[in-house]
C-alpha positions as YAML, in Angstrom:
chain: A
units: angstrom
residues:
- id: 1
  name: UNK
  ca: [98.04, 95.26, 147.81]
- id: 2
  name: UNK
  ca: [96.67, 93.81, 144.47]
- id: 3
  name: UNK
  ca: [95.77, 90.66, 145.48]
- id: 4
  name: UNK
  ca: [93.24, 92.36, 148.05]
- id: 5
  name: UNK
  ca: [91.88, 94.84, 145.27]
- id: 6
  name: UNK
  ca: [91.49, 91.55, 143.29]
- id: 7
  name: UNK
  ca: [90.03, 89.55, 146.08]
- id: 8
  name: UNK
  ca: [87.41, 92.73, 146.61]
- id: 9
  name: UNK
  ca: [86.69, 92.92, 143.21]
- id: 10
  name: UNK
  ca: [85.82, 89.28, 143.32]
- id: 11
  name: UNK
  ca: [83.31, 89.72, 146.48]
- id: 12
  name: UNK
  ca: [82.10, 92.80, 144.76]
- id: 13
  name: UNK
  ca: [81.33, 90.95, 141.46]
- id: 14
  name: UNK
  ca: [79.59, 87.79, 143.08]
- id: 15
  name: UNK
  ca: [77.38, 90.12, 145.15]
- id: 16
  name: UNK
  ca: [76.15, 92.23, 142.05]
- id: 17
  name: UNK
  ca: [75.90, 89.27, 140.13]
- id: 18
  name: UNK
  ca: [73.58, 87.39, 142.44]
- id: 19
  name: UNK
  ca: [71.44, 90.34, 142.58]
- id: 20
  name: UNK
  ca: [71.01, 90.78, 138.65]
- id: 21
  name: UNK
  ca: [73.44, 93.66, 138.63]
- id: 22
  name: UNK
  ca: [75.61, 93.25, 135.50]
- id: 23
  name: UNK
  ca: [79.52, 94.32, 136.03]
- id: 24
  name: UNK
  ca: [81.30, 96.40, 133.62]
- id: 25
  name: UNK
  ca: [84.81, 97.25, 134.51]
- id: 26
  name: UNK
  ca: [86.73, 99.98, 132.68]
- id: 27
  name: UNK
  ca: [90.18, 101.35, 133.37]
- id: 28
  name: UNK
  ca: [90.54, 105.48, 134.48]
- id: 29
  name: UNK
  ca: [93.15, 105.91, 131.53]
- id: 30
  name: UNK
  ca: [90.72, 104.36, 128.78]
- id: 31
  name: UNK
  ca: [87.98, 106.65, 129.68]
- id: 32
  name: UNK
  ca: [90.92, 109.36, 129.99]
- id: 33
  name: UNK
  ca: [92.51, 108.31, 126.63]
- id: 34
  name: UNK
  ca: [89.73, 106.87, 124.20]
- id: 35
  name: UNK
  ca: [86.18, 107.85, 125.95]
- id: 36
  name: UNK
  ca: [84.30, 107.45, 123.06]
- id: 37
  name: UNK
  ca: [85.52, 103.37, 123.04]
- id: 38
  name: UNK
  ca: [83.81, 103.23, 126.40]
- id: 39
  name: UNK
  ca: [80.54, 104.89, 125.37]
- id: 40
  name: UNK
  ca: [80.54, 102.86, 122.65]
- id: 41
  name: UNK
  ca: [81.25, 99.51, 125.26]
- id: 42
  name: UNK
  ca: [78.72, 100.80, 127.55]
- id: 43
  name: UNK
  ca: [75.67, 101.40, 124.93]
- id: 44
  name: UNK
  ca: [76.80, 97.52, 123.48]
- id: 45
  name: UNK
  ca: [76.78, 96.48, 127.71]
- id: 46
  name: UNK
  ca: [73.54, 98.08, 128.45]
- id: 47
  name: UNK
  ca: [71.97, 96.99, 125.14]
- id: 48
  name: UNK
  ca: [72.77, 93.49, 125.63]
- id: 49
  name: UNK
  ca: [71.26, 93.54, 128.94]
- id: 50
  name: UNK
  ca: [68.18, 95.64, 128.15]
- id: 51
  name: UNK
  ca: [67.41, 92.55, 125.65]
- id: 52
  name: UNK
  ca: [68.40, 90.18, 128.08]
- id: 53
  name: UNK
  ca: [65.33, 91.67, 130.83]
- id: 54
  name: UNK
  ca: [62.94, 92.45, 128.19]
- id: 55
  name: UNK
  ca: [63.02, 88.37, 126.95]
- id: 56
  name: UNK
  ca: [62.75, 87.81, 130.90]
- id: 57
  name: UNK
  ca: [60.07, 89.96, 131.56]
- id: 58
  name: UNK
  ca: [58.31, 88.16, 128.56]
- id: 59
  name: UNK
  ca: [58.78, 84.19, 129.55]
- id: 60
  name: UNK
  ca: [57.17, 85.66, 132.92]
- id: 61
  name: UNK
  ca: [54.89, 86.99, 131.59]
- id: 62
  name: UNK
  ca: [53.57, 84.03, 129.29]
- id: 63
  name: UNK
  ca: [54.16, 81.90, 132.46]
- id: 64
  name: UNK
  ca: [51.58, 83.70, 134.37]
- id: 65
  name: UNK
  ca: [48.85, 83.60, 131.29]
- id: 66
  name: UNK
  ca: [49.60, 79.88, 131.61]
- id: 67
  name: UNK
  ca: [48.21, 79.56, 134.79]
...
């Protein structure tokens, strides 16, 4: 039964991935146990990736003033 969750997640992962969706995986029992970890690994996760699209949107944008 695992190796088909893990072969799922895998399909799951590369599909998200190839469509600019970033994957964050968190267990049930850490956002049971320690919630405010995971906020805290979520706002670092979503910070990262709101820098990552902003610097994209940018080298577009200076690609289409080049032409």
């Amino acid at each position: 039964m695992q190796k088909h969750s893990e072969w799922v997640d895998k399909v799951k992962d590369t599909w998200a991935l190839e469509h600019g969706i970033p994957v964050i995986r968190i267990w049930e029992h850490d956002i049971n146990d320690n919630p405010s970890k995971v906020v805290q690994i979520l706002r670092e996760n979503l910070k990262a990736y709101r820098e990552k699209y902003e610097k994209e949107q940018k080298r577009k944008q200076r690609g289409k003033i080049k032409q």
